[in-house]
mmCIF file of C-alpha atoms in Angstrom:
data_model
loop_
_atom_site.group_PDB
_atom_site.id
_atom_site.type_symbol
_atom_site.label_atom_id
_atom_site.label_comp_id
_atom_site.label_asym_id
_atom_site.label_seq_id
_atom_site.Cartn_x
_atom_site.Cartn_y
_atom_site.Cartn_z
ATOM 1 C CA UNK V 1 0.000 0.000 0.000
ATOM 2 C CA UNK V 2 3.031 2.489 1.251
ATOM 3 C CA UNK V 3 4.170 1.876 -2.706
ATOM 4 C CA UNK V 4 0.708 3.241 -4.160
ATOM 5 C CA UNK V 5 0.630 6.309 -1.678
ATOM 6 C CA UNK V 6 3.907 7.374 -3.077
ATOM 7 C CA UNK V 7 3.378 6.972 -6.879
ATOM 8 C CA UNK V 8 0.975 9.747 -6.374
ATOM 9 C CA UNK V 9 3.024 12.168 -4.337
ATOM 10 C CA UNK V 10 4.747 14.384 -7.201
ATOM 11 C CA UNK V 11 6.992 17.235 -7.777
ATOM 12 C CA UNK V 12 6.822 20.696 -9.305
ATOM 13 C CA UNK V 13 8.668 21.297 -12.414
ATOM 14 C CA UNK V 14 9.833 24.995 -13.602
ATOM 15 C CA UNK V 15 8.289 25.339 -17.585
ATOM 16 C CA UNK V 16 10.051 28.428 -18.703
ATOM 17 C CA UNK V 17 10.418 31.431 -16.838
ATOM 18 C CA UNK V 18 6.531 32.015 -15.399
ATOM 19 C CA UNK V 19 5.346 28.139 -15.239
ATOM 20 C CA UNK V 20 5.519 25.448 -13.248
ATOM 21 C CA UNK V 21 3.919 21.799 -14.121
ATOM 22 C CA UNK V 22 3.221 18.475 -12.048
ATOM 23 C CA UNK V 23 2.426 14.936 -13.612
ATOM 24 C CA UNK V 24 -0.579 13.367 -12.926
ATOM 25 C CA UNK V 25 -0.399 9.672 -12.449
ATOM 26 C CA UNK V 26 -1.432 7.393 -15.184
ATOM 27 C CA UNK V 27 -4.229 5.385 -13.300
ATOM 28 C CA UNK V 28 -6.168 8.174 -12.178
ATOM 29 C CA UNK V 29 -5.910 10.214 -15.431
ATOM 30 C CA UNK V 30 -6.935 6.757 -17.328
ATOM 31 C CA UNK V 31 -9.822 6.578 -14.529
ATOM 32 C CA UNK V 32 -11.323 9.687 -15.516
ATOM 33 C CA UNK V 33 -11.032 8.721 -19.595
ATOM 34 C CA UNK V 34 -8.608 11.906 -20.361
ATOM 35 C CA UNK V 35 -6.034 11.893 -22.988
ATOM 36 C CA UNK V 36 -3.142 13.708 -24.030
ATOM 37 C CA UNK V 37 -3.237 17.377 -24.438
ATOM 38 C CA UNK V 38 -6.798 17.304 -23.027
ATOM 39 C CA UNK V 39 -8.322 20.569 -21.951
ATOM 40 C CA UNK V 40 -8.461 20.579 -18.214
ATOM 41 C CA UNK V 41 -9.371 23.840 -16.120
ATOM 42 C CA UNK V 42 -7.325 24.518 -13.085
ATOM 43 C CA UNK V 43 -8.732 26.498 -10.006
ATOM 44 C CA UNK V 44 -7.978 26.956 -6.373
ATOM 45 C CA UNK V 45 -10.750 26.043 -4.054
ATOM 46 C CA UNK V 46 -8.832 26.973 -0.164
ATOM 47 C CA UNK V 47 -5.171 25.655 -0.068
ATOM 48 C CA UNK V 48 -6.075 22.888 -2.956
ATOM 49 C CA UNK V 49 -5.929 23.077 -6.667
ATOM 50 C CA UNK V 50 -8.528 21.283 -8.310
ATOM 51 C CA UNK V 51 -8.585 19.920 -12.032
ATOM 52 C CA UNK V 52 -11.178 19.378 -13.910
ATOM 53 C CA UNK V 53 -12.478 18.870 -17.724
ATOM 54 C CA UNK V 54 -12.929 21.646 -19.987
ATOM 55 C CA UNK V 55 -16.397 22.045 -21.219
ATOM 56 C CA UNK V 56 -17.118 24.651 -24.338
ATOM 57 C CA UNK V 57 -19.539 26.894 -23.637
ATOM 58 C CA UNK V 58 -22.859 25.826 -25.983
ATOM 59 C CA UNK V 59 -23.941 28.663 -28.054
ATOM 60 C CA UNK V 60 -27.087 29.730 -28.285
ATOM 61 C CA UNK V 61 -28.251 28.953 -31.537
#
């Protein structure tokens, strides 16, 4: 179990000179059915970030 618990603690990486990027783990992005360069919205709910899908927005037509 320890093993699991640590596959999901990750680090911070520097992206150029404003960014910084983490990894997600495989299992729980393949849980929620995302792929690669998948739209995800970021937003900080207290002292959490949370991640979510991008949805457009429908037009009204």
């Amino acid at each position: 179990m320890k093993k699991i618990i640590n596959r999901h603690i990750r680090k911070l990486t520097k992206q150029g000179k404003w960014s910084l990027s983490v990894t997600l783990p495989i299992d729980l992005v393949a849980k929620m059915k995302w792929k690669e360069k998948q739209r995800v919205v970021v937003t900080l709910k207290g002292s959490s970030f949370i991640i979510r899908d991008w949805k457009p927005k429908k037009s009204n037509k």
